Every structure is written in C-alpha cells, then in structure tokens.
C-alpha cells in the first residue's frame, strides 16, 4: 500500500507502525458549565455529528469490512436514545463532556453485560465517547508506549502540541498524520525533533498496526511494507545528501557575503543542544508556551528565569529572541482558562490573552528582566495594531527590557508594519499564522493545507511589505515561521529583504548550504520572479530557475 501526503520534515524514517488511538481522561464528576443550556447542548450535538461524519468518511475511504464497522459506529454516535440522554443531563446542569461521558458509559455497560455480538460493540461505544469528549476538549490525548520494543512510525489522525511534546526521538522514527498542514504543530514538532514527517495524508490511520512503514518526509510518500532493498536505497541517498550539506559551516551568508543570521526555533531547554550542534547563531524564536503546556499552575518566576538563562548561556554573544506566552487556539494552556469561543484562532489568544491576565504577564516579563543582558530580545505574538505594539513595548520597557519586538502574524500588522516599527525595535514574521489569517484557512486542518503553501504569492507580498517597511527605518525584520526552513524559500526571503531566518535546528544545514550557493542578486531575482507568478506552484518553479545551486546540492 502506498499513500501520499505533504512532506513537512525531510529525511527517511522507517519502522513498525504505531497507530494512535484516542484515549481521554474522564471529565470530572459533577462538572458544570457556564452560559446557556441550549448553547451547551448545541456544543454536544455538533461534536456528536462531527464524530459520526468522520467515522463515516473514514469508512468510505477504507472500504470493505472496515467500511461497515465504521458506518455502524457512525450510526451509534447519533443514536436518538443517547442524544436524548445527553440533552437531559445537560438540562440537569452537567457540562457537555461529562454528559456525554455519563450517557455513553451507561449504554456501554449495558451492552457489555449482554455479551456476544452486542457485548463486542461496547468497545465501539467507548471509542466514540472518547472521540466526542476529545473533540469537546479541543484535543486528543494519546496513549503512547513509554518503552517501545523498537522505534516506531507514529501514525495518528492529528497530534496536538501536548501530545508531541512528550515524544522522544529515540522512540519515534517518523510521523504520519491524516490531518495537519505544513504549519501545523505536528509539522513544527517533527522538524524540531529532526524526525521525518508527512501530514495531510488521507488513509493514514487505516495503516494496520505493527506493519513496516517507510516515510519520505521530503516527497510525502508513505510506503507500507516496502521491499528491504528500497529502504536501503532511500536511506543511502538521504545519508549521502546529509553529508554534503554538513560540509557547509559558519554563519549564514549568501555567496557574496551578505549576512543572513541563521537562528533556531526552540521550545524547551532540551532543544538548545541541538540548536548549538547545528551551528545556530542564536535563538530566533523561543516558544515559551511550550515550556508550560502540561501545567495546571502558572510556572514560577524562578523556573522561568532558569529556562531563559539556559538559552542565553547556550549562545554567549549571540541573540536570543524570547516570545511571550502565545496561549490559546492551537496552543491551549491549562493554567489560563480558555474562553468558550466559536473560533478560538480569531479570539482571545496570543497578546490578547496576555492582556487579560496581567499577573501572568508580570511574572514572565519580570523573569525576563532578571536575565536581561546584551543578547536578550523579547517579542509578542499576535499583534494586530500599533496600539498593541505600543502597549507591549511600554510594559516591557517599564520592567527594564529594552530590546522589544512584535511578531507579524496577521495581515493588518504586515500592511501597517511601518506603524508597528515606530513603536518597537524589530519585527519577526510568523508565516504560519500569517498564512492562516491571510487565506482564512485553519492551520490545523489537512483539507486546507494547500492554502498554507508558504510559496503563495500573496504571502510573499505581505512578507515583502514588512521587510521593506523595516529596511526603510533600518530595523531588523526576521522570519521565524516554517517558511524559513525551506532552502529555496529561504533564498527568496533573503531576496525580499528579510534580515534573519529562524527555523528548527534540523533545517539549518540545508538552508545554510542553499544560501551560500547563491549571491544576493540571485536571491533578489528569484524573489521577483516568484512574486510575479499567480500561484504557489508557479512561484516555486520560477524561483528555482534563478537558484541553480539548489539542484547541485540535491535540495
Ligand atoms: C508563526 O505563526 O509563524 C509562528 C512562528 O508562531 P507559531 O507557529 O508558534 O504560532
Ligand atoms: Mg504564530
């Protein structure tokens, strides 16, 4: 069986498949909700319908016996008796996840007690229940083997940051997910771990557990039970290419010496070693929310201080850009209660959350102020207006943090970069969210992943606007979104006037080699050619014509 998805983290990974099934904790007994009962019922019904739809769709894809089973499961999810029970429990004051839990568990136990065919369906009911609850909670919590017999290829519908944060490179040789796009957190974490990954891969969760799988994170090919000789050939070619790339060392620069500092994206002190080993010149994005994803309590100032200090120590003389907590939407933090919103990505997230919880902000900025030195820069996520930039800069400077920046992640910020730059020392473009908001396409949704192609000319235009605004006032404008990790696009970004590039450490070697193989003029020409095109595919092809060194490097 061969599957095809979007390759988001390069390299070849192979091993037995581990297919992640959903397992969620029991919602607290007596959990209640705030707001209207009707709204809560609506939430539950939407989740039930969505789970039923997904099961059915997976059945259609799988065909055969699996189709029948999945369709039967889909029917169970919308069983009228269960639906009435869930509604009644919500009317009695129970929150939707608890109501679903109680209604389904009761029916499951009745089925289990009846034995035979019906008894076997009890497990299905438990599975549906967990899927619905996971959906209501906004994420699935996987049960991964803590000590696998051998490293495995992790196959899942999708992976939330909290899931992947617990994974170790020793155990996982590749990721394959059905959902997720190039900027989803599965992709980001895979790159951070240096593990090959393919996302938006239809049919992935239909891969039988335990069979050998080979994942090509460059082409997006996923081969189930490949011939041994094919695995050996693919691994050999990838190793040879890696050796060529590793021969390029030193600070990032074009062939004619135009410096483009190459920095690392990190999410924990553990990532720092990989960043140093890969020759990063500093940290361009410290995703501090990743430090605290699994916390029920806000982290103490001391704990934070130590984490930031470790980054500064890893790069003496270099710069470290720490992003303040980017909570909400795709990165929910347990200790910051998320509002119930119909569209969390458009709601109180990023800087907006920070404004709402001043005590959390004070603790973080206070911890940063304690370690502040020459290399420390602080920036805020999800800034949309000059007023927000001014507010953040004031808060930082009052605490003694002098070098302040903002991320450009929403089109409004790119369009008015000039106004933002008047308030801060630098900007850094987050192309992942900038794509999400420019194209109105959820970055976590596989179905819209083509809109997240970072070669989309409209995205390049927004980057160009911000870079030009920064150049006019002589301030830095970096890129720290996943776009920077593509060696061809990195050249184009440099050509657009971006002053530094920050990426997962595993991407640094290829980007360094790609830049060093071209002059700034070639990069500018490639950027102009890309922007002149009407589509992402055309932009990519047009740029490559002017970047002949990439082919020679096997990139
Ligand atoms: C981005 O949005 O491009 C970015 C770098 O931030 P994150 O991926 O953490 O949202
Ligand atoms: Mg972002």
Coordinates of C-alpha atoms and ligand atoms in Angstrom, one line a residue:
X1 CA 0.0 0.0 0.0
X2 CA 1.4 3.4 -0.9
X3 CA 0.0 6.6 0.5
X4 CA 0.8 10.2 -0.3
X5 CA 0.7 13.3 1.9
X6 CA 2.6 16.5 2.3
X7 CA 6.2 16.1 3.3
X8 CA 6.9 18.6 6.1
X9 CA 10.1 17.4 7.8
X10 CA 12.8 15.9 5.4
X11 CA 14.5 12.6 5.6
X12 CA 13.7 8.9 5.5
X13 CA 12.2 7.1 8.6
X14 CA 11.2 3.5 8.7
X15 CA 10.0 1.1 11.3
X16 CA 6.8 -0.7 12.6
X17 CA 3.7 1.5 12.7
X18 CA 2.2 2.6 15.9
X19 CA -1.4 3.7 15.2
X20 CA -2.5 6.1 17.8
X21 CA -6.0 5.6 19.2
X22 CA -7.7 8.2 21.2
X23 CA -7.8 7.9 24.9
X24 CA -9.0 10.7 27.1
X25 CA -9.4 11.2 30.8
X26 CA -12.8 11.0 32.5
X27 CA -14.4 14.5 32.7
X28 CA -14.6 15.5 36.4
X29 CA -17.7 14.2 38.1
X30 CA -20.4 16.9 38.5
X31 CA -18.6 19.2 36.1
X32 CA -20.9 22.1 35.2
X33 CA -20.9 24.8 32.5
X34 CA -21.3 28.5 32.4
X35 CA -23.7 30.0 29.9
X36 CA -26.9 28.8 28.3
X37 CA -28.1 25.2 28.4
X38 CA -29.1 25.4 24.7
X39 CA -25.6 26.5 23.8
X40 CA -24.0 23.7 25.7
X41 CA -26.4 21.2 24.1
X42 CA -25.5 22.6 20.7
X43 CA -21.9 22.1 21.5
X44 CA -22.5 18.4 22.4
X45 CA -24.7 17.8 19.3
X46 CA -22.1 19.4 17.0
X47 CA -19.4 17.2 18.4
X48 CA -21.5 14.1 18.0
X49 CA -22.4 14.9 14.5
X50 CA -18.8 15.6 13.6
X51 CA -17.6 12.4 15.1
X52 CA -20.3 10.5 13.2
X53 CA -19.3 12.3 10.0
X54 CA -15.6 11.5 10.5
X55 CA -16.3 7.8 11.1
X56 CA -18.4 7.6 8.1
X57 CA -15.9 9.3 5.9
X58 CA -13.1 7.0 7.1
X59 CA -15.4 4.1 6.4
X60 CA -15.9 5.3 2.8
X61 CA -12.2 5.7 2.4
X62 CA -11.3 2.3 3.8
X63 CA -14.0 0.2 2.0
X64 CA -14.7 -3.5 2.7
X65 CA -15.4 -4.7 6.2
X66 CA -13.9 -1.6 7.8
X67 CA -16.5 0.5 6.0
X68 CA -19.3 -1.5 7.5
X69 CA -17.9 -1.3 11.0
X70 CA -17.2 2.4 10.8
X71 CA -20.6 3.2 9.4
X72 CA -22.2 1.3 12.2
X73 CA -20.1 3.3 14.7
X74 CA -21.2 6.5 13.0
X75 CA -24.9 5.5 13.5
X76 CA -24.2 4.8 17.2
X77 CA -22.7 8.3 17.6
X78 CA -26.1 9.7 16.7
X79 CA -28.3 7.1 18.3
X80 CA -31.5 9.0 19.2
X81 CA -31.7 7.4 22.7
X82 CA -28.2 8.6 23.5
X83 CA -28.8 12.0 22.1
X84 CA -31.9 12.5 24.4
X85 CA -29.9 11.3 27.4
X86 CA -27.1 13.7 26.7
X87 CA -29.5 16.6 26.4
X88 CA -31.3 15.6 29.6
X89 CA -28.0 15.5 31.5
X90 CA -27.1 19.0 30.2
X91 CA -30.5 20.3 31.3
X92 CA -29.7 19.0 34.8
X93 CA -26.6 21.1 34.8
X94 CA -23.8 18.8 33.6
X95 CA -21.2 20.2 31.2
X96 CA -21.2 18.6 27.7
X97 CA -18.1 16.4 28.2
X98 CA -19.5 15.0 31.4
X99 CA -23.0 14.5 30.0
X100 CA -21.5 12.6 27.0
X101 CA -19.4 10.5 29.4
X102 CA -22.3 9.5 31.6
X103 CA -24.7 8.8 28.8
X104 CA -22.3 6.7 26.8
X105 CA -20.8 4.9 29.7
X106 CA -24.2 3.8 30.9
X107 CA -25.1 2.4 27.5
X108 CA -21.7 0.8 27.1
X109 CA -22.0 -1.0 30.4
X110 CA -25.5 -2.3 29.4
X111 CA -24.1 -3.6 26.1
X112 CA -21.0 -5.1 27.8
X113 CA -23.3 -7.0 30.1
X114 CA -25.3 -8.6 27.3
X115 CA -22.3 -10.5 25.9
X116 CA -21.9 -11.9 22.3
X117 CA -22.0 -9.6 19.3
X118 CA -23.7 -6.8 21.3
X119 CA -21.1 -7.1 24.0
X120 CA -18.3 -6.5 21.5
X121 CA -20.0 -3.3 20.4
X122 CA -19.4 -1.9 23.9
X123 CA -15.8 -1.1 23.0
X124 CA -17.0 0.8 19.9
X125 CA -19.3 2.9 22.1
X126 CA -16.3 3.7 24.4
X127 CA -14.3 4.7 21.4
X128 CA -17.0 7.1 20.1
X129 CA -17.4 8.5 23.6
X130 CA -13.7 9.3 23.8
X131 CA -13.6 10.8 20.4
X132 CA -16.6 13.1 21.2
X133 CA -15.1 14.1 24.6
X134 CA -11.7 14.7 22.9
X135 CA -13.4 16.9 20.4
X136 CA -15.2 18.9 23.1
X137 CA -11.9 19.4 24.8
X138 CA -10.4 20.5 21.6
X139 CA -7.7 17.9 21.5
X140 CA -7.0 14.2 21.6
X141 CA -4.8 12.8 24.4
X142 CA -2.9 9.8 23.1
X143 CA -1.6 6.8 25.0
X144 CA 1.8 6.2 23.6
X145 CA 4.1 3.3 24.7
X146 CA 6.7 4.7 27.1
X147 CA 9.2 2.0 26.4
X148 CA 8.6 0.5 23.0
X149 CA 10.5 -2.6 22.0
X150 CA 11.8 -0.8 18.9
X151 CA 11.5 2.7 17.5
X152 CA 8.2 3.2 15.6
X153 CA 6.5 5.3 13.0
X154 CA 3.8 7.2 14.8
X155 CA 0.5 7.3 12.8
X156 CA -2.4 9.4 14.0
X157 CA -5.3 11.5 12.9
X158 CA -3.5 14.5 14.2
X159 CA -1.2 15.4 17.0
X160 CA -1.7 18.3 19.4
X161 CA 1.4 20.1 20.9
X162 CA 0.8 18.5 24.2
X163 CA 1.0 15.0 22.6
X164 CA 4.1 15.6 20.7
X165 CA 5.8 17.4 23.5
X166 CA 6.1 14.1 25.3
X167 CA 7.6 12.2 22.4
X168 CA 11.2 11.2 22.3
X169 CA 13.4 11.0 19.2
X170 CA 14.7 7.7 20.4
X171 CA 11.3 6.2 20.2
X172 CA 9.7 7.8 17.1
X173 CA 11.4 7.5 13.7
X174 CA 8.7 9.2 11.7
X175 CA 5.3 10.8 11.9
X176 CA 2.4 10.4 9.6
X177 CA -0.9 12.2 10.2
X178 CA -4.2 12.4 8.3
X179 CA -4.8 15.9 9.3
X180 CA -2.5 18.9 9.7
X181 CA -0.8 21.1 7.2
X182 CA 2.8 22.2 6.7
X183 CA 2.4 24.7 9.6
X184 CA 0.5 22.5 12.0
X185 CA 2.2 21.7 15.2
X186 CA 2.8 18.1 14.1
X187 CA 5.0 19.6 11.4
X188 CA 6.7 22.0 13.7
X189 CA 7.4 19.4 16.4
X190 CA 8.6 16.9 13.8
X191 CA 11.1 19.4 12.5
X192 CA 12.1 20.4 16.0
X193 CA 12.8 16.8 16.7
X194 CA 14.5 16.3 13.4
X195 CA 12.2 13.4 12.6
X196 CA 10.8 12.9 9.1
X197 CA 7.1 13.6 8.8
X198 CA 4.2 13.5 6.4
X199 CA 0.9 15.3 7.2
X200 CA -2.4 15.7 5.4
X201 CA -2.1 12.0 4.3
X202 CA -5.5 10.5 3.6
X203 CA -6.0 6.9 4.8
X204 CA -3.0 7.1 7.2
X205 CA -5.0 5.8 10.2
X206 CA -6.0 2.8 8.1
X207 CA -2.4 1.5 8.2
X208 CA -2.5 -1.7 10.2
X209 CA -0.7 -1.5 13.5
X210 CA 2.8 -3.1 13.6
X211 CA 3.5 -3.3 9.9
X212 CA 6.7 -1.9 8.5
X213 CA 6.3 1.6 7.1
X214 CA 8.8 3.8 5.2
X215 CA 8.2 7.6 5.4
X216 CA 9.8 10.0 3.0
X217 CA 9.4 13.4 4.7
X218 CA 10.7 15.2 1.6
X219 CA 8.4 13.8 -1.1
X220 CA 5.5 13.0 1.2
X221 CA 5.5 9.3 0.2
X222 CA 4.4 6.7 2.8
X223 CA 5.1 3.1 1.8
X224 CA 3.5 0.3 3.8
X225 CA 5.6 -2.9 3.8
X226 CA 8.3 -1.7 1.4
X227 CA 10.9 -4.1 0.0
X228 CA 14.1 -4.1 2.1
X229 CA 16.2 -3.1 -0.9
X230 CA 14.0 0.0 -1.4
X231 CA 14.5 1.0 2.2
X232 CA 18.3 0.6 1.9
X233 CA 18.4 2.7 -1.3
X234 CA 16.4 5.5 0.2
X235 CA 18.4 5.6 3.4
X236 CA 21.6 5.6 1.5
X237 CA 20.6 8.5 -0.7
X238 CA 19.4 10.6 2.3
X239 CA 22.6 9.9 4.2
X240 CA 24.8 11.0 1.3
X241 CA 22.9 14.2 0.9
X242 CA 23.1 15.0 4.5
X243 CA 26.9 14.5 4.4
X244 CA 27.1 17.1 1.5
X245 CA 25.0 19.6 3.4
X246 CA 27.0 19.2 6.6
X247 CA 30.2 20.2 4.8
X248 CA 28.9 23.8 4.8
X249 CA 29.6 25.5 8.1
X250 CA 29.9 29.0 9.5
X251 CA 27.4 31.9 9.9
X252 CA 24.6 32.3 7.4
X253 CA 25.5 34.3 4.3
X254 CA 25.0 34.5 0.6
X255 CA 27.8 33.5 -1.8
X256 CA 28.9 37.2 -2.0
X257 CA 29.0 37.6 1.8
X258 CA 25.6 39.3 2.5
X259 CA 25.0 38.1 6.1
X260 CA 21.7 36.4 6.9
X261 CA 22.0 35.2 10.5
X262 CA 20.6 31.7 10.9
X263 CA 18.8 31.2 14.2
X264 CA 17.0 28.3 15.9
X265 CA 13.4 27.9 16.9
X266 CA 13.3 26.2 20.3
X267 CA 10.5 25.2 22.7
X268 CA 12.5 24.0 25.7
X269 CA 16.0 24.0 27.2
X270 CA 16.3 20.4 25.8
X271 CA 16.2 21.9 22.3
X272 CA 19.2 24.1 22.9
X273 CA 21.8 21.4 22.4
X274 CA 20.5 20.5 19.0
X275 CA 20.5 24.2 18.1
X276 CA 24.1 24.7 19.2
X277 CA 25.2 21.4 17.5
X278 CA 23.5 22.5 14.2
X279 CA 25.5 25.8 14.3
X280 CA 22.7 28.2 15.0
X281 CA 23.9 31.7 15.7
X282 CA 21.2 32.3 18.3
X283 CA 17.6 31.7 19.1
X284 CA 15.2 33.5 16.8
X285 CA 12.0 32.2 18.4
X286 CA 11.7 30.7 21.9
X287 CA 8.1 29.4 22.1
X288 CA 7.8 29.8 25.8
X289 CA 4.3 28.4 25.9
X290 CA 5.8 25.0 25.1
X291 CA 7.6 25.1 28.4
X292 CA 4.3 25.1 30.2
X293 CA 1.8 23.2 28.1
X294 CA 1.2 20.5 30.7
X295 CA 1.0 22.7 33.8
X296 CA -2.1 23.2 35.9
X297 CA -0.4 26.1 37.7
X298 CA 1.5 29.1 36.2
X299 CA 5.2 28.4 36.3
X300 CA 7.1 30.3 39.0
X301 CA 9.3 33.2 38.1
X302 CA 12.4 31.3 39.2
X303 CA 11.6 28.4 36.9
X304 CA 11.1 30.7 34.0
X305 CA 14.3 32.6 34.8
X306 CA 16.3 29.4 34.7
X307 CA 14.8 28.4 31.3
X308 CA 15.7 31.8 29.8
X309 CA 19.1 31.9 31.3
X310 CA 19.9 28.5 29.8
X311 CA 19.1 29.9 26.3
X312 CA 21.4 33.0 26.9
X313 CA 24.2 30.8 28.2
X314 CA 23.9 28.5 25.2
X315 CA 24.6 31.5 22.9
X316 CA 27.0 33.8 24.6
X317 CA 27.4 36.8 22.4
X318 CA 24.5 35.7 20.2
X319 CA 21.0 36.9 20.4
X320 CA 18.0 35.1 21.9
X321 CA 14.5 36.2 21.0
X322 CA 12.0 35.1 23.6
X323 CA 8.4 35.2 22.6
X324 CA 6.0 35.9 25.5
X325 CA 3.3 33.2 26.1
X326 CA 1.3 32.5 22.9
X327 CA -1.6 30.9 24.6
X328 CA -5.0 30.0 23.1
X329 CA -6.3 28.4 19.9
X330 CA -3.8 25.7 18.8
X331 CA -1.8 26.1 22.0
X332 CA -4.2 26.0 24.9
X333 CA -2.5 26.3 28.4
X334 CA -4.2 24.6 31.2
X335 CA -3.5 27.3 33.7
X336 CA -5.0 30.1 31.6
X337 CA -8.8 29.3 31.3
X338 CA -9.7 29.5 27.7
X339 CA -13.0 31.3 26.9
X340 CA -15.6 29.3 25.0
X341 CA -15.4 30.8 21.6
X342 CA -16.8 29.7 18.3
X343 CA -13.5 30.5 16.5
X344 CA -10.6 30.3 19.0
X345 CA -8.0 31.2 16.4
X346 CA -9.8 34.5 16.0
X347 CA -10.4 35.0 19.7
X348 CA -8.6 35.8 22.8
X349 CA -5.2 34.3 22.0
X350 CA -1.6 35.5 21.9
X351 CA -1.1 39.0 23.2
X352 CA -4.8 39.3 23.8
X353 CA -4.6 36.5 26.4
X354 CA -1.6 38.2 27.9
X355 CA -3.5 41.5 28.3
X356 CA -6.3 39.6 30.1
X357 CA -4.0 38.0 32.7
X358 CA -1.7 40.8 33.8
X359 CA -0.3 38.8 36.7
X360 CA 0.9 36.1 34.3
X361 CA 2.4 38.8 32.1
X362 CA 4.1 40.5 35.0
X363 CA 5.7 37.2 36.1
X364 CA 7.0 36.4 32.7
X365 CA 8.4 39.9 31.9
X366 CA 9.8 40.1 35.5
X367 CA 11.6 36.8 35.0
X368 CA 13.0 38.0 31.6
X369 CA 14.1 41.3 33.1
X370 CA 16.2 39.4 35.7
X371 CA 18.2 37.7 33.0
X372 CA 18.2 40.6 30.6
X373 CA 21.6 41.2 29.0
X374 CA 23.0 42.2 25.7
X375 CA 21.6 39.3 23.8
X376 CA 18.0 39.2 25.0
X377 CA 15.2 40.4 22.8
X378 CA 11.5 40.0 23.8
X379 CA 8.6 39.9 21.4
X380 CA 4.9 39.5 21.5
X381 CA 2.7 37.2 19.3
X382 CA -0.5 38.0 17.5
X383 CA -0.1 41.8 17.4
X384 CA -2.6 43.4 15.1
X385 CA -2.3 47.2 15.7
X386 CA 0.2 49.9 16.5
X387 CA -1.7 50.5 19.8
X388 CA -1.0 46.9 20.9
X389 CA 2.7 47.2 19.9
X390 CA 2.9 50.4 21.9
X391 CA 1.3 48.9 24.9
X392 CA 3.6 45.8 24.8
X393 CA 6.7 48.0 24.3
X394 CA 5.7 50.2 27.3
X395 CA 5.1 47.2 29.5
X396 CA 8.5 45.7 28.6
X397 CA 10.4 48.9 28.9
X398 CA 8.9 49.7 32.3
X399 CA 10.4 46.4 33.5
X400 CA 13.8 47.3 32.1
X401 CA 13.5 45.2 28.9
X402 CA 14.9 47.5 26.2
X403 CA 15.0 45.4 23.1
X404 CA 11.4 44.8 22.2
X405 CA 9.7 43.5 19.1
X406 CA 6.5 42.2 17.8
X407 CA 5.5 39.3 15.5
X408 CA 3.8 40.0 12.2
X409 CA 1.2 37.2 12.1
X410 CA -1.9 38.9 10.9
X411 CA -2.2 40.8 7.6
X412 CA -3.1 44.0 9.4
X413 CA 0.3 44.0 11.0
X414 CA 2.1 43.4 7.7
X415 CA 0.0 46.1 6.0
X416 CA 0.9 48.7 8.7
X417 CA 4.3 47.4 9.6
X418 CA 5.6 50.9 9.4
X419 CA 3.4 52.0 12.3
X420 CA 4.3 49.0 14.4
X421 CA 8.0 49.6 13.7
X422 CA 7.7 53.1 15.0
X423 CA 6.9 51.6 18.4
X424 CA 9.4 48.7 18.6
X425 CA 13.0 47.8 17.9
X426 CA 12.3 44.9 15.5
X427 CA 9.7 42.7 13.9
X428 CA 9.7 39.0 13.2
X429 CA 7.3 37.5 10.7
X430 CA 5.4 34.4 11.8
X431 CA 4.5 33.0 8.4
X432 CA 2.4 30.1 9.8
X433 CA -0.2 32.3 11.3
X434 CA 0.2 34.9 8.6
X435 CA -0.9 32.3 6.1
X436 CA -3.7 31.2 8.4
X437 CA -5.1 34.7 8.6
X438 CA -4.3 35.8 5.1
X439 CA -6.0 32.8 3.5
X440 CA -8.7 32.3 6.1
X441 CA -7.6 28.7 6.4
X442 CA -7.2 26.8 9.7
X443 CA -3.6 25.8 10.0
X444 CA -4.6 22.6 11.8
X445 CA -6.8 21.3 9.0
X446 CA -5.4 18.9 6.4
X447 CA -8.2 19.7 4.0
X448 CA -7.0 23.3 3.5
X449 CA -3.3 22.6 3.7
X450 CA -2.6 23.7 0.1
X451 CA -3.6 27.3 1.1
X452 CA -0.7 27.1 3.6
X453 CA 1.9 26.6 1.0
X454 CA 4.4 29.3 2.0
X455 CA 5.1 30.0 -1.7
X456 CA 1.6 31.5 -2.1
X457 CA 2.4 34.8 -3.8
X458 CA 0.0 36.8 -1.6
X459 CA 2.1 35.6 1.4
X460 CA 5.3 36.7 -0.3
X461 CA 3.7 40.1 -0.9
X462 CA 2.9 40.5 2.8
X463 CA 6.5 39.5 3.7
X464 CA 7.9 42.0 1.2
X465 CA 5.8 44.8 2.6
X466 CA 7.0 44.2 6.1
X467 CA 10.6 43.8 5.1
X468 CA 10.6 46.9 3.1
X469 CA 9.0 48.9 5.9
X470 CA 11.8 47.7 8.2
X471 CA 14.5 48.4 5.7
X472 CA 13.2 52.0 5.4
X473 CA 13.8 52.7 9.1
X474 CA 16.9 50.5 9.4
X475 CA 15.3 47.9 11.8
X476 CA 15.6 44.2 11.6
X477 CA 12.8 42.1 10.1
X478 CA 13.3 38.3 10.6
X479 CA 11.2 35.3 9.6
X480 CA 10.6 32.7 12.2
X481 CA 7.7 30.8 10.7
X482 CA 8.2 27.4 9.0
X483 CA 8.7 29.1 5.6
X484 CA 12.3 29.9 6.7
X485 CA 13.1 26.1 6.8
X486 CA 12.7 25.6 3.0
X487 CA 16.1 26.2 1.5
X488 CA 14.7 27.7 -1.8
X489 CA 12.3 29.9 0.0
X490 CA 15.0 31.0 2.5
X491 CA 16.9 32.4 -0.5
X492 CA 13.7 34.2 -1.7
X493 CA 13.1 35.6 1.8
X494 CA 16.7 37.0 1.9
X495 CA 16.0 38.4 -1.6
X496 CA 12.8 40.1 -0.2
X497 CA 14.9 41.9 2.4
X498 CA 14.4 39.7 5.4
X499 CA 17.4 40.1 7.7
X500 CA 17.5 36.8 9.6
X501 CA 15.9 33.4 9.4
X502 CA 14.9 31.2 12.3
X503 CA 14.0 27.6 12.0
X504 CA 14.1 24.1 13.5
X505 CA 17.7 23.1 14.1
X506 CA 17.3 20.2 11.7
X507 CA 16.7 22.6 8.8
X508 CA 19.7 24.8 9.4
X509 CA 22.3 22.8 7.3
X510 CA 20.2 22.8 4.1
X511 CA 19.3 26.5 4.4
X512 CA 22.9 27.4 5.1
X513 CA 24.1 25.5 2.1
X514 CA 21.3 26.9 -0.1
X515 CA 22.1 30.5 0.8
X516 CA 25.8 30.1 0.4
X517 CA 25.4 28.7 -3.1
X518 CA 23.7 32.0 -4.4
X519 CA 24.5 35.7 -4.5
X520 CA 22.2 38.2 -3.0
X521 CA 21.4 39.4 -6.6
X522 CA 20.3 35.8 -7.5
X523 CA 18.1 35.7 -4.4
X524 CA 16.5 39.1 -5.3
X525 CA 15.9 37.9 -8.9
X526 CA 14.4 34.7 -7.6
X527 CA 12.2 36.7 -5.2
X528 CA 11.0 39.0 -8.0
X529 CA 10.2 36.0 -10.3
X530 CA 8.3 34.3 -7.5
X531 CA 6.2 37.3 -6.7
X532 CA 5.3 37.8 -10.4
X533 CA 3.5 34.4 -10.5
X534 CA -0.2 33.7 -9.9
X535 CA 0.2 30.5 -7.8
X536 CA 2.4 28.9 -5.2
X537 CA 3.5 26.1 -7.7
X538 CA 4.4 28.7 -10.3
X539 CA 6.2 30.8 -7.7
X540 CA 8.3 27.9 -6.6
X541 CA 9.2 26.9 -10.1
X542 CA 10.0 30.4 -11.2
X543 CA 12.3 31.0 -8.2
X544 CA 14.2 27.8 -8.7
X545 CA 15.1 28.8 -12.3
X546 CA 17.3 31.5 -10.7
X547 CA 18.6 29.3 -7.9
X548 CA 20.7 26.7 -9.8
X549 CA 22.8 25.8 -6.8
X550 CA 19.9 24.0 -5.1
X551 CA 19.8 21.2 -7.6
X552 CA 23.6 20.7 -7.3
X553 CA 23.1 20.3 -3.5
X554 CA 20.2 17.8 -4.0
X555 CA 17.8 20.3 -2.5
Ligands
LIG1 C1 4.1 31.5 13.2 O1 2.8 31.7 13.4 O2 4.6 31.6 12.1 C2 4.9 31.3 14.4 C3 6.2 31.3 14.2 O3 4.4 31.1 15.6 P1 3.6 29.7 16.0 O4 3.9 28.7 14.9 O5 4.2 29.2 17.3 O6 2.2 30.1 16.1
LIG2 MG1 2.1 32.1 15.4

